[in-house]
Amino acid sequence: MYDLRIVVEEIRGFCDLPMVIGDYCEVKGGRLIIPEGKHMCIWALASILPMLPAKQRNIVEENDWLPSTSRMCCPDPNGLVIYRIERVNESSETNKTNESSKTNESSEDKPFPRILVNEKVCSGCRTCEMTCSFKHTEGFSVDESRVRIDKDEANGLDIPRICRQCGTARCLEACPIGALSRDPQTKAIVLDKDQCTGCLACQKACAFKAVQVHPLSKQPMFCDLCGGNPQCVERCATGALTFGRAGEAPIKGGARAAIK
């Protein structure tokens, strides 16, 4: 387990507490320590605390967003204090500099890029469906698209249903014959059509309702990320679909949303 340091990195709004940039507290095992002369907001700590036990552990699961997430914001919309969570080495030496503590989080800890969904800005234009269908079949058919748009009338939302490439993929675990695997380069879920029996256990296991069924073969269809260049993201006009890692600037997508 790691010891942690929670540092006040930036104060964007107004905070009436005597905190200054650079103030910090430390987590050593199960102890929370605020050094003499330093200040921390108890309300901000209350929002950060649930994340700390997980940050203390060395997570090696593929596509887990937690290792690459190190900044959190105070819940007060007027304060907007940004806190940085640093891992200190496992021997509890807390005199490491910021740079040396960052080396504990290697690039290998980062989750692999995937398609991220923001249904709040989806317009329901269904361009993604047509783009996906044409990319894979050279035709335009919603039934052959790996992405589908569900309309939530009660909440006024259009919700893109597309494979989230989960780190712990329930579809992989549910397949009784091992017909699902990951592409070694993109990490996208891959279906072995010769092995697949069409039992659809994968579809039932998916919490995001993202596994679609081909109208003719009756086999499940999975997003293949277009080999790492997802065309649905390229064509999304509102930025509802982006490609990248959660909590980071998108690798693709998002820019078209700024077009008036």
PDB file of N, CA and C in Angstrom, residues 131-231:
ATOM      1  N   THR A 131     -22.791   5.913 -39.843  1.00  0.00           N
ATOM      2  CA  THR A 131     -21.348   5.837 -40.067  1.00  0.00           C
ATOM      3  C   THR A 131     -20.814   4.453 -39.741  1.00  0.00           C
ATOM      4  N   CYS A 132     -21.246   3.904 -38.614  1.00  0.00           N
ATOM      5  CA  CYS A 132     -20.799   2.572 -38.203  1.00  0.00           C
ATOM      6  C   CYS A 132     -21.251   1.515 -39.203  1.00  0.00           C
ATOM      7  N   SER A 133     -22.501   1.607 -39.623  1.00  0.00           N
ATOM      8  CA  SER A 133     -23.036   0.636 -40.577  1.00  0.00           C
ATOM      9  C   SER A 133     -22.253   0.672 -41.885  1.00  0.00           C
ATOM     10  N   PHE A 134     -21.992   1.877 -42.390  1.00  0.00           N
ATOM     11  CA  PHE A 134     -21.278   1.994 -43.666  1.00  0.00           C
ATOM     12  C   PHE A 134     -19.835   1.516 -43.543  1.00  0.00           C
ATOM     13  N   LYS A 135     -19.218   1.807 -42.403  1.00  0.00           N
ATOM     14  CA  LYS A 135     -17.829   1.391 -42.189  1.00  0.00           C
ATOM     15  C   LYS A 135     -17.695  -0.127 -42.251  1.00  0.00           C
ATOM     16  N   HIS A 136     -18.668  -0.847 -41.709  1.00  0.00           N
ATOM     17  CA  HIS A 136     -18.538  -2.297 -41.597  1.00  0.00           C
ATOM     18  C   HIS A 136     -19.252  -3.078 -42.703  1.00  0.00           C
ATOM     19  N   THR A 137     -20.225  -2.447 -43.379  1.00  0.00           N
ATOM     20  CA  THR A 137     -20.984  -3.192 -44.391  1.00  0.00           C
ATOM     21  C   THR A 137     -21.055  -2.489 -45.738  1.00  0.00           C
ATOM     22  N   GLU A 138     -20.572  -1.228 -45.799  1.00  0.00           N
ATOM     23  CA  GLU A 138     -20.691  -0.389 -46.988  1.00  0.00           C
ATOM     24  C   GLU A 138     -22.153  -0.165 -47.363  1.00  0.00           C
ATOM     25  N   GLY A 139     -23.006  -0.231 -46.369  1.00  0.00           N
ATOM     26  CA  GLY A 139     -24.422   0.063 -46.556  1.00  0.00           C
ATOM     27  C   GLY A 139     -24.930   0.857 -45.370  1.00  0.00           C
ATOM     28  N   PHE A 140     -26.155   1.322 -45.469  1.00  0.00           N
ATOM     29  CA  PHE A 140     -26.735   2.128 -44.399  1.00  0.00           C
ATOM     30  C   PHE A 140     -27.910   1.368 -43.781  1.00  0.00           C
ATOM     31  N   SER A 141     -27.665   0.781 -42.624  1.00  0.00           N
ATOM     32  CA  SER A 141     -28.693  -0.002 -41.940  1.00  0.00           C
ATOM     33  C   SER A 141     -28.478   0.099 -40.435  1.00  0.00           C
ATOM     34  N   VAL A 142     -29.460   0.644 -39.738  1.00  0.00           N
ATOM     35  CA  VAL A 142     -29.361   0.746 -38.285  1.00  0.00           C
ATOM     36  C   VAL A 142     -29.170  -0.633 -37.667  1.00  0.00           C
ATOM     37  N   ASP A 143     -29.806  -1.636 -38.248  1.00  0.00           N
ATOM     38  CA  ASP A 143     -29.748  -2.987 -37.689  1.00  0.00           C
ATOM     39  C   ASP A 143     -28.351  -3.589 -37.725  1.00  0.00           C
ATOM     40  N   GLU A 144     -27.467  -3.036 -38.563  1.00  0.00           N
ATOM     41  CA  GLU A 144     -26.114  -3.571 -38.660  1.00  0.00           C
ATOM     42  C   GLU A 144     -25.075  -2.630 -38.040  1.00  0.00           C
ATOM     43  N   SER A 145     -25.546  -1.673 -37.282  1.00  0.00           N
ATOM     44  CA  SER A 145     -24.649  -0.743 -36.601  1.00  0.00           C
ATOM     45  C   SER A 145     -24.289  -1.268 -35.219  1.00  0.00           C
ATOM     46  N   ARG A 146     -23.032  -1.081 -34.831  1.00  0.00           N
ATOM     47  CA  ARG A 146     -22.589  -1.489 -33.488  1.00  0.00           C
ATOM     48  C   ARG A 146     -23.012  -0.489 -32.424  1.00  0.00           C
ATOM     49  N   VAL A 147     -23.345   0.714 -32.836  1.00  0.00           N
ATOM     50  CA  VAL A 147     -23.816   1.736 -31.904  1.00  0.00           C
ATOM     51  C   VAL A 147     -25.291   1.999 -32.185  1.00  0.00           C
ATOM     52  N   ARG A 148     -26.066   2.160 -31.138  1.00  0.00           N
ATOM     53  CA  ARG A 148     -27.493   2.453 -31.271  1.00  0.00           C
ATOM     54  C   ARG A 148     -27.846   3.637 -30.380  1.00  0.00           C
ATOM     55  N   ILE A 149     -28.830   4.394 -30.814  1.00  0.00           N
ATOM     56  CA  ILE A 149     -29.313   5.523 -30.024  1.00  0.00           C
ATOM     57  C   ILE A 149     -30.657   5.153 -29.415  1.00  0.00           C
ATOM     58  N   ASP A 150     -30.711   5.146 -28.092  1.00  0.00           N
ATOM     59  CA  ASP A 150     -31.961   4.919 -27.366  1.00  0.00           C
ATOM     60  C   ASP A 150     -32.534   6.259 -26.932  1.00  0.00           C
ATOM     61  N   LYS A 151     -33.816   6.436 -27.125  1.00  0.00           N
ATOM     62  CA  LYS A 151     -34.465   7.681 -26.725  1.00  0.00           C
ATOM     63  C   LYS A 151     -35.118   7.499 -25.358  1.00  0.00           C
ATOM     64  N   ASP A 152     -34.703   8.322 -24.414  1.00  0.00           N
ATOM     65  CA  ASP A 152     -35.278   8.330 -23.069  1.00  0.00           C
ATOM     66  C   ASP A 152     -36.287   9.467 -23.008  1.00  0.00           C
ATOM     67  N   GLU A 153     -37.529   9.151 -23.311  1.00  0.00           N
ATOM     68  CA  GLU A 153     -38.565  10.179 -23.391  1.00  0.00           C
ATOM     69  C   GLU A 153     -38.806  10.842 -22.040  1.00  0.00           C
ATOM     70  N   ALA A 154     -38.736  10.070 -20.972  1.00  0.00           N
ATOM     71  CA  ALA A 154     -39.040  10.609 -19.644  1.00  0.00           C
ATOM     72  C   ALA A 154     -38.075  11.716 -19.246  1.00  0.00           C
ATOM     73  N   ASN A 155     -36.801  11.563 -19.631  1.00  0.00           N
ATOM     74  CA  ASN A 155     -35.784  12.547 -19.245  1.00  0.00           C
ATOM     75  C   ASN A 155     -35.320  13.417 -20.404  1.00  0.00           C
ATOM     76  N   GLY A 156     -35.913  13.213 -21.576  1.00  0.00           N
ATOM     77  CA  GLY A 156     -35.553  14.034 -22.728  1.00  0.00           C
ATOM     78  C   GLY A 156     -34.134  13.827 -23.206  1.00  0.00           C
ATOM     79  N   LEU A 157     -33.658  12.577 -23.165  1.00  0.00           N
ATOM     80  CA  LEU A 157     -32.283  12.286 -23.553  1.00  0.00           C
ATOM     81  C   LEU A 157     -32.234  11.305 -24.716  1.00  0.00           C
ATOM     82  N   ASP A 158     -31.205  11.462 -25.543  1.00  0.00           N
ATOM     83  CA  ASP A 158     -30.849  10.462 -26.544  1.00  0.00           C
ATOM     84  C   ASP A 158     -29.558   9.820 -26.060  1.00  0.00           C
ATOM     85  N   ILE A 159     -29.582   8.512 -25.854  1.00  0.00           N
ATOM     86  CA  ILE A 159     -28.467   7.834 -25.195  1.00  0.00           C
ATOM     87  C   ILE A 159     -27.756   6.903 -26.175  1.00  0.00           C
ATOM     88  N   PRO A 160     -26.500   7.212 -26.533  1.00  0.00           N
ATOM     89  CA  PRO A 160     -25.735   6.294 -27.382  1.00  0.00           C
ATOM     90  C   PRO A 160     -25.386   5.017 -26.617  1.00  0.00           C
ATOM     91  N   ARG A 161     -25.713   3.877 -27.203  1.00  0.00           N
ATOM     92  CA  ARG A 161     -25.368   2.580 -26.627  1.00  0.00           C
ATOM     93  C   ARG A 161     -24.216   2.010 -27.438  1.00  0.00           C
ATOM     94  N   ILE A 162     -23.038   2.025 -26.852  1.00  0.00           N
ATOM     95  CA  ILE A 162     -21.851   1.538 -27.551  1.00  0.00           C
ATOM     96  C   ILE A 162     -20.930   0.882 -26.543  1.00  0.00           C
ATOM     97  N   CYS A 163     -20.166  -0.095 -26.985  1.00  0.00           N
ATOM     98  CA  CYS A 163     -19.281  -0.842 -26.093  1.00  0.00           C
ATOM     99  C   CYS A 163     -18.325   0.101 -25.370  1.00  0.00           C
ATOM    100  N   ARG A 164     -18.258  -0.016 -24.049  1.00  0.00           N
ATOM    101  CA  ARG A 164     -17.380   0.832 -23.241  1.00  0.00           C
ATOM    102  C   ARG A 164     -15.994   0.210 -23.054  1.00  0.00           C
ATOM    103  N   GLN A 165     -15.761  -0.963 -23.627  1.00  0.00           N
ATOM    104  CA  GLN A 165     -14.466  -1.640 -23.500  1.00  0.00           C
ATOM    105  C   GLN A 165     -14.046  -1.701 -22.032  1.00  0.00           C
ATOM    106  N   CYS A 166     -14.928  -2.218 -21.191  1.00  0.00           N
ATOM    107  CA  CYS A 166     -14.716  -2.249 -19.742  1.00  0.00           C
ATOM    108  C   CYS A 166     -13.407  -2.953 -19.377  1.00  0.00           C
ATOM    109  N   GLY A 167     -12.761  -2.463 -18.323  1.00  0.00           N
ATOM    110  CA  GLY A 167     -11.547  -3.120 -17.844  1.00  0.00           C
ATOM    111  C   GLY A 167     -11.828  -4.548 -17.417  1.00  0.00           C
ATOM    112  N   THR A 168     -12.827  -4.716 -16.557  1.00  0.00           N
ATOM    113  CA  THR A 168     -13.313  -6.045 -16.203  1.00  0.00           C
ATOM    114  C   THR A 168     -14.597  -6.248 -16.995  1.00  0.00           C
ATOM    115  N   ALA A 169     -14.479  -6.865 -18.143  1.00  0.00           N
ATOM    116  CA  ALA A 169     -15.599  -6.960 -19.080  1.00  0.00           C
ATOM    117  C   ALA A 169     -16.499  -8.137 -18.714  1.00  0.00           C
ATOM    118  N   ARG A 170     -17.729  -7.829 -18.342  1.00  0.00           N
ATOM    119  CA  ARG A 170     -18.667  -8.883 -17.962  1.00  0.00           C
ATOM    120  C   ARG A 170     -19.003  -9.786 -19.142  1.00  0.00           C
ATOM    121  N   CYS A 171     -18.991  -9.221 -20.339  1.00  0.00           N
ATOM    122  CA  CYS A 171     -19.294 -10.042 -21.514  1.00  0.00           C
ATOM    123  C   CYS A 171     -18.240 -11.136 -21.690  1.00  0.00           C
ATOM    124  N   LEU A 172     -16.971 -10.776 -21.470  1.00  0.00           N
ATOM    125  CA  LEU A 172     -15.891 -11.764 -21.570  1.00  0.00           C
ATOM    126  C   LEU A 172     -16.080 -12.884 -20.554  1.00  0.00           C
ATOM    127  N   GLU A 173     -16.440 -12.487 -19.343  1.00  0.00           N
ATOM    128  CA  GLU A 173     -16.606 -13.470 -18.278  1.00  0.00           C
ATOM    129  C   GLU A 173     -17.830 -14.351 -18.509  1.00  0.00           C
ATOM    130  N   ALA A 174     -18.853 -13.782 -19.173  1.00  0.00           N
ATOM    131  CA  ALA A 174     -20.112 -14.514 -19.341  1.00  0.00           C
ATOM    132  C   ALA A 174     -20.067 -15.531 -20.474  1.00  0.00           C
ATOM    133  N   CYS A 175     -19.183 -15.328 -21.451  1.00  0.00           N
ATOM    134  CA  CYS A 175     -19.149 -16.231 -22.607  1.00  0.00           C
ATOM    135  C   CYS A 175     -18.758 -17.639 -22.161  1.00  0.00           C
ATOM    136  N   PRO A 176     -19.625 -18.623 -22.361  1.00  0.00           N
ATOM    137  CA  PRO A 176     -19.356 -19.970 -21.833  1.00  0.00           C
ATOM    138  C   PRO A 176     -18.313 -20.755 -22.621  1.00  0.00           C
ATOM    139  N   ILE A 177     -17.973 -20.295 -23.831  1.00  0.00           N
ATOM    140  CA  ILE A 177     -17.042 -21.078 -24.654  1.00  0.00           C
ATOM    141  C   ILE A 177     -15.778 -20.306 -25.016  1.00  0.00           C
ATOM    142  N   GLY A 178     -15.627 -19.091 -24.488  1.00  0.00           N
ATOM    143  CA  GLY A 178     -14.411 -18.321 -24.755  1.00  0.00           C
ATOM    144  C   GLY A 178     -14.326 -17.765 -26.158  1.00  0.00           C
ATOM    145  N   ALA A 179     -15.475 -17.389 -26.728  1.00  0.00           N
ATOM    146  CA  ALA A 179     -15.477 -16.843 -28.085  1.00  0.00           C
ATOM    147  C   ALA A 179     -15.096 -15.368 -28.123  1.00  0.00           C
ATOM    148  N   LEU A 180     -14.941 -14.751 -26.959  1.00  0.00           N
ATOM    149  CA  LEU A 180     -14.580 -13.338 -26.893  1.00  0.00           C
ATOM    150  C   LEU A 180     -13.154 -13.177 -26.385  1.00  0.00           C
ATOM    151  N   SER A 181     -12.457 -12.212 -26.951  1.00  0.00           N
ATOM    152  CA  SER A 181     -11.088 -11.906 -26.531  1.00  0.00           C
ATOM    153  C   SER A 181     -10.853 -10.420 -26.750  1.00  0.00           C
ATOM    154  N   ARG A 182      -9.626  -9.964 -26.517  1.00  0.00           N
ATOM    155  CA  ARG A 182      -9.281  -8.560 -26.753  1.00  0.00           C
ATOM    156  C   ARG A 182      -8.260  -8.451 -27.882  1.00  0.00           C
ATOM    157  N   ASP A 183      -8.435  -7.429 -28.693  1.00  0.00           N
ATOM    158  CA  ASP A 183      -7.443  -7.132 -29.709  1.00  0.00           C
ATOM    159  C   ASP A 183      -6.153  -6.704 -29.009  1.00  0.00           C
ATOM    160  N   PRO A 184      -5.010  -7.281 -29.358  1.00  0.00           N
ATOM    161  CA  PRO A 184      -3.766  -6.965 -28.636  1.00  0.00           C
ATOM    162  C   PRO A 184      -3.325  -5.514 -28.781  1.00  0.00           C
ATOM    163  N   GLN A 185      -3.753  -4.838 -29.842  1.00  0.00           N
ATOM    164  CA  GLN A 185      -3.342  -3.457 -30.057  1.00  0.00           C
ATOM    165  C   GLN A 185      -4.337  -2.462 -29.476  1.00  0.00           C
ATOM    166  N   THR A 186      -5.605  -2.564 -29.872  1.00  0.00           N
ATOM    167  CA  THR A 186      -6.608  -1.579 -29.450  1.00  0.00           C
ATOM    168  C   THR A 186      -7.293  -1.943 -28.143  1.00  0.00           C
ATOM    169  N   LYS A 187      -7.186  -3.208 -27.725  1.00  0.00           N
ATOM    170  CA  LYS A 187      -7.865  -3.736 -26.536  1.00  0.00           C
ATOM    171  C   LYS A 187      -9.378  -3.830 -26.715  1.00  0.00           C
ATOM    172  N   ALA A 188      -9.859  -3.668 -27.942  1.00  0.00           N
ATOM    173  CA  ALA A 188     -11.292  -3.798 -28.203  1.00  0.00           C
ATOM    174  C   ALA A 188     -11.716  -5.259 -28.071  1.00  0.00           C
ATOM    175  N   ILE A 189     -12.976  -5.468 -27.682  1.00  0.00           N
ATOM    176  CA  ILE A 189     -13.522  -6.816 -27.585  1.00  0.00           C
ATOM    177  C   ILE A 189     -13.672  -7.399 -28.993  1.00  0.00           C
ATOM    178  N   VAL A 190     -13.204  -8.626 -29.175  1.00  0.00           N
ATOM    179  CA  VAL A 190     -13.244  -9.284 -30.483  1.00  0.00           C
ATOM    180  C   VAL A 190     -14.046 -10.577 -30.371  1.00  0.00           C
ATOM    181  N   LEU A 191     -14.928 -10.801 -31.342  1.00  0.00           N
ATOM    182  CA  LEU A 191     -15.744 -12.016 -31.374  1.00  0.00           C
ATOM    183  C   LEU A 191     -15.193 -13.002 -32.397  1.00  0.00           C
ATOM    184  N   ASP A 192     -15.006 -14.244 -31.982  1.00  0.00           N
ATOM    185  CA  ASP A 192     -14.660 -15.323 -32.900  1.00  0.00           C
ATOM    186  C   ASP A 192     -15.976 -15.901 -33.421  1.00  0.00           C
ATOM    187  N   LYS A 193     -16.345 -15.507 -34.635  1.00  0.00           N
ATOM    188  CA  LYS A 193     -17.645 -15.900 -35.185  1.00  0.00           C
ATOM    189  C   LYS A 193     -17.759 -17.405 -35.384  1.00  0.00           C
ATOM    190  N   ASP A 194     -16.631 -18.074 -35.605  1.00  0.00           N
ATOM    191  CA  ASP A 194     -16.674 -19.520 -35.812  1.00  0.00           C
ATOM    192  C   ASP A 194     -16.997 -20.260 -34.519  1.00  0.00           C
ATOM    193  N   GLN A 195     -16.576 -19.697 -33.395  1.00  0.00           N
ATOM    194  CA  GLN A 195     -16.850 -20.338 -32.106  1.00  0.00           C
ATOM    195  C   GLN A 195     -18.206 -19.951 -31.536  1.00  0.00           C
ATOM    196  N   CYS A 196     -18.650 -18.734 -31.821  1.00  0.00           N
ATOM    197  CA  CYS A 196     -19.866 -18.204 -31.203  1.00  0.00           C
ATOM    198  C   CYS A 196     -21.086 -19.059 -31.551  1.00  0.00           C
ATOM    199  N   THR A 197     -21.868 -19.398 -30.538  1.00  0.00           N
ATOM    200  CA  THR A 197     -23.078 -20.197 -30.732  1.00  0.00           C
ATOM    201  C   THR A 197     -24.342 -19.345 -30.771  1.00  0.00           C
ATOM    202  N   GLY A 198     -24.186 -18.040 -30.532  1.00  0.00           N
ATOM    203  CA  GLY A 198     -25.347 -17.164 -30.531  1.00  0.00           C
ATOM    204  C   GLY A 198     -26.195 -17.269 -29.279  1.00  0.00           C
ATOM    205  N   CYS A 199     -25.597 -17.705 -28.169  1.00  0.00           N
ATOM    206  CA  CYS A 199     -26.370 -17.851 -26.924  1.00  0.00           C
ATOM    207  C   CYS A 199     -26.741 -16.502 -26.314  1.00  0.00           C
ATOM    208  N   LEU A 200     -25.984 -15.454 -26.669  1.00  0.00           N
ATOM    209  CA  LEU A 200     -26.223 -14.077 -26.223  1.00  0.00           C
ATOM    210  C   LEU A 200     -26.072 -13.884 -24.715  1.00  0.00           C
ATOM    211  N   ALA A 201     -25.274 -14.750 -24.086  1.00  0.00           N
ATOM    212  CA  ALA A 201     -24.970 -14.542 -22.668  1.00  0.00           C
ATOM    213  C   ALA A 201     -24.222 -13.227 -22.476  1.00  0.00           C
ATOM    214  N   CYS A 202     -23.422 -12.854 -23.463  1.00  0.00           N
ATOM    215  CA  CYS A 202     -22.672 -11.596 -23.395  1.00  0.00           C
ATOM    216  C   CYS A 202     -23.611 -10.400 -23.385  1.00  0.00           C
ATOM    217  N   GLN A 203     -24.645 -10.462 -24.202  1.00  0.00           N
ATOM    218  CA  GLN A 203     -25.604  -9.358 -24.258  1.00  0.00           C
ATOM    219  C   GLN A 203     -26.323  -9.191 -22.926  1.00  0.00           C
ATOM    220  N   LYS A 204     -26.703 -10.295 -22.327  1.00  0.00           N
ATOM    221  CA  LYS A 204     -27.404 -10.240 -21.044  1.00  0.00           C
ATOM    222  C   LYS A 204     -26.498  -9.710 -19.932  1.00  0.00           C
ATOM    223  N   ALA A 205     -25.194  -9.946 -20.061  1.00  0.00           N
ATOM    224  CA  ALA A 205     -24.256  -9.539 -19.012  1.00  0.00           C
ATOM    225  C   ALA A 205     -23.873  -8.068 -19.096  1.00  0.00           C
ATOM    226  N   CYS A 206     -24.076  -7.442 -20.255  1.00  0.00           N
ATOM    227  CA  CYS A 206     -23.624  -6.063 -20.453  1.00  0.00           C
ATOM    228  C   CYS A 206     -24.519  -5.080 -19.704  1.00  0.00           C
ATOM    229  N   ALA A 207     -23.918  -4.324 -18.789  1.00  0.00           N
ATOM    230  CA  ALA A 207     -24.675  -3.362 -17.984  1.00  0.00           C
ATOM    231  C   ALA A 207     -25.049  -2.118 -18.777  1.00  0.00           C
ATOM    232  N   PHE A 208     -24.398  -1.901 -19.930  1.00  0.00           N
ATOM    233  CA  PHE A 208     -24.631  -0.689 -20.714  1.00  0.00           C
ATOM    234  C   PHE A 208     -25.565  -0.916 -21.898  1.00  0.00           C
ATOM    235  N   LYS A 209     -26.103  -2.129 -22.020  1.00  0.00           N
ATOM    236  CA  LYS A 209     -26.995  -2.475 -23.133  1.00  0.00           C
ATOM    237  C   LYS A 209     -26.330  -2.161 -24.471  1.00  0.00           C
ATOM    238  N   ALA A 210     -25.042  -2.486 -24.549  1.00  0.00           N
ATOM    239  CA  ALA A 210     -24.250  -2.076 -25.703  1.00  0.00           C
ATOM    240  C   ALA A 210     -23.975  -3.202 -26.689  1.00  0.00           C
ATOM    241  N   VAL A 211     -24.426  -4.409 -26.398  1.00  0.00           N
ATOM    242  CA  VAL A 211     -24.180  -5.533 -27.303  1.00  0.00           C
ATOM    243  C   VAL A 211     -25.385  -5.691 -28.225  1.00  0.00           C
ATOM    244  N   GLN A 212     -25.181  -5.402 -29.502  1.00  0.00           N
ATOM    245  CA  GLN A 212     -26.250  -5.512 -30.489  1.00  0.00           C
ATOM    246  C   GLN A 212     -26.179  -6.873 -31.186  1.00  0.00           C
ATOM    247  N   VAL A 213     -27.278  -7.271 -31.809  1.00  0.00           N
ATOM    248  CA  VAL A 213     -27.356  -8.581 -32.458  1.00  0.00           C
ATOM    249  C   VAL A 213     -27.555  -8.394 -33.958  1.00  0.00           C
ATOM    250  N   HIS A 214     -26.752  -9.096 -34.745  1.00  0.00           N
ATOM    251  CA  HIS A 214     -26.863  -9.005 -36.200  1.00  0.00           C
ATOM    252  C   HIS A 214     -28.198  -9.599 -36.646  1.00  0.00           C
ATOM    253  N   PRO A 215     -28.915  -8.902 -37.535  1.00  0.00           N
ATOM    254  CA  PRO A 215     -30.264  -9.356 -37.904  1.00  0.00           C
ATOM    255  C   PRO A 215     -30.298 -10.690 -38.647  1.00  0.00           C
ATOM    256  N   LEU A 216     -29.206 -11.065 -39.306  1.00  0.00           N
ATOM    257  CA  LEU A 216     -29.198 -12.310 -40.076  1.00  0.00           C
ATOM    258  C   LEU A 216     -28.490 -13.446 -39.338  1.00  0.00           C
ATOM    259  N   SER A 217     -27.274 -13.192 -38.881  1.00  0.00           N
ATOM    260  CA  SER A 217     -26.503 -14.255 -38.226  1.00  0.00           C
ATOM    261  C   SER A 217     -26.979 -14.525 -36.801  1.00  0.00           C
ATOM    262  N   LYS A 218     -27.670 -13.544 -36.203  1.00  0.00           N
ATOM    263  CA  LYS A 218     -28.134 -13.628 -34.812  1.00  0.00           C
ATOM    264  C   LYS A 218     -26.968 -13.729 -33.821  1.00  0.00           C
ATOM    265  N   GLN A 219     -25.791 -13.327 -34.273  1.00  0.00           N
ATOM    266  CA  GLN A 219     -24.635 -13.284 -33.391  1.00  0.00           C
ATOM    267  C   GLN A 219     -24.443 -11.858 -32.867  1.00  0.00           C
ATOM    268  N   PRO A 220     -23.810 -11.720 -31.710  1.00  0.00           N
ATOM    269  CA  PRO A 220     -23.593 -10.374 -31.167  1.00  0.00           C
ATOM    270  C   PRO A 220     -22.586  -9.593 -32.005  1.00  0.00           C
ATOM    271  N   MET A 221     -22.735  -8.277 -31.984  1.00  0.00           N
ATOM    272  CA  MET A 221     -21.804  -7.390 -32.676  1.00  0.00           C
ATOM    273  C   MET A 221     -21.111  -6.513 -31.638  1.00  0.00           C
ATOM    274  N   PHE A 222     -19.799  -6.359 -31.787  1.00  0.00           N
ATOM    275  CA  PHE A 222     -19.018  -5.567 -30.842  1.00  0.00           C
ATOM    276  C   PHE A 222     -18.270  -4.463 -31.575  1.00  0.00           C
ATOM    277  N   CYS A 223     -18.188  -3.311 -30.929  1.00  0.00           N
ATOM    278  CA  CYS A 223     -17.407  -2.204 -31.478  1.00  0.00           C
ATOM    279  C   CYS A 223     -15.939  -2.608 -31.537  1.00  0.00           C
ATOM    280  N   ASP A 224     -15.325  -2.462 -32.709  1.00  0.00           N
ATOM    281  CA  ASP A 224     -13.909  -2.804 -32.867  1.00  0.00           C
ATOM    282  C   ASP A 224     -13.019  -1.567 -32.860  1.00  0.00           C
ATOM    283  N   LEU A 225     -13.611  -0.413 -32.502  1.00  0.00           N
ATOM    284  CA  LEU A 225     -12.890   0.867 -32.449  1.00  0.00           C
ATOM    285  C   LEU A 225     -12.297   1.246 -33.803  1.00  0.00           C
ATOM    286  N   CYS A 226     -12.777   0.589 -34.860  1.00  0.00           N
ATOM    287  CA  CYS A 226     -12.291   0.877 -36.221  1.00  0.00           C
ATOM    288  C   CYS A 226     -10.763   0.832 -36.277  1.00  0.00           C
ATOM    289  N   GLY A 227     -10.194  -0.119 -35.550  1.00  0.00           N
ATOM    290  CA  GLY A 227      -8.747  -0.270 -35.554  1.00  0.00           C
ATOM    291  C   GLY A 227      -8.006   0.810 -34.792  1.00  0.00           C
ATOM    292  N   GLY A 228      -8.716   1.563 -33.961  1.00  0.00           N
ATOM    293  CA  GLY A 228      -8.085   2.637 -33.190  1.00  0.00           C
ATOM    294  C   GLY A 228      -8.433   4.021 -33.690  1.00  0.00           C
ATOM    295  N   ASN A 229      -9.261   4.103 -34.738  1.00  0.00           N
ATOM    296  CA  ASN A 229      -9.690   5.389 -35.288  1.00  0.00           C
ATOM    297  C   ASN A 229     -11.207   5.359 -35.468  1.00  0.00           C
ATOM    298  N   PRO A 230     -11.962   5.389 -34.370  1.00  0.00           N
ATOM    299  CA  PRO A 230     -13.417   5.205 -34.449  1.00  0.00           C
ATOM    300  C   PRO A 230     -14.104   6.271 -35.292  1.00  0.00           C
ATOM    301  N   GLN A 231     -14.769   5.812 -36.351  1.00  0.00           N
ATOM    302  CA  GLN A 231     -15.381   6.737 -37.294  1.00  0.00           C
ATOM    303  C   GLN A 231     -16.617   7.429 -36.726  1.00  0.00           C
TER     304      GLN A 231
END
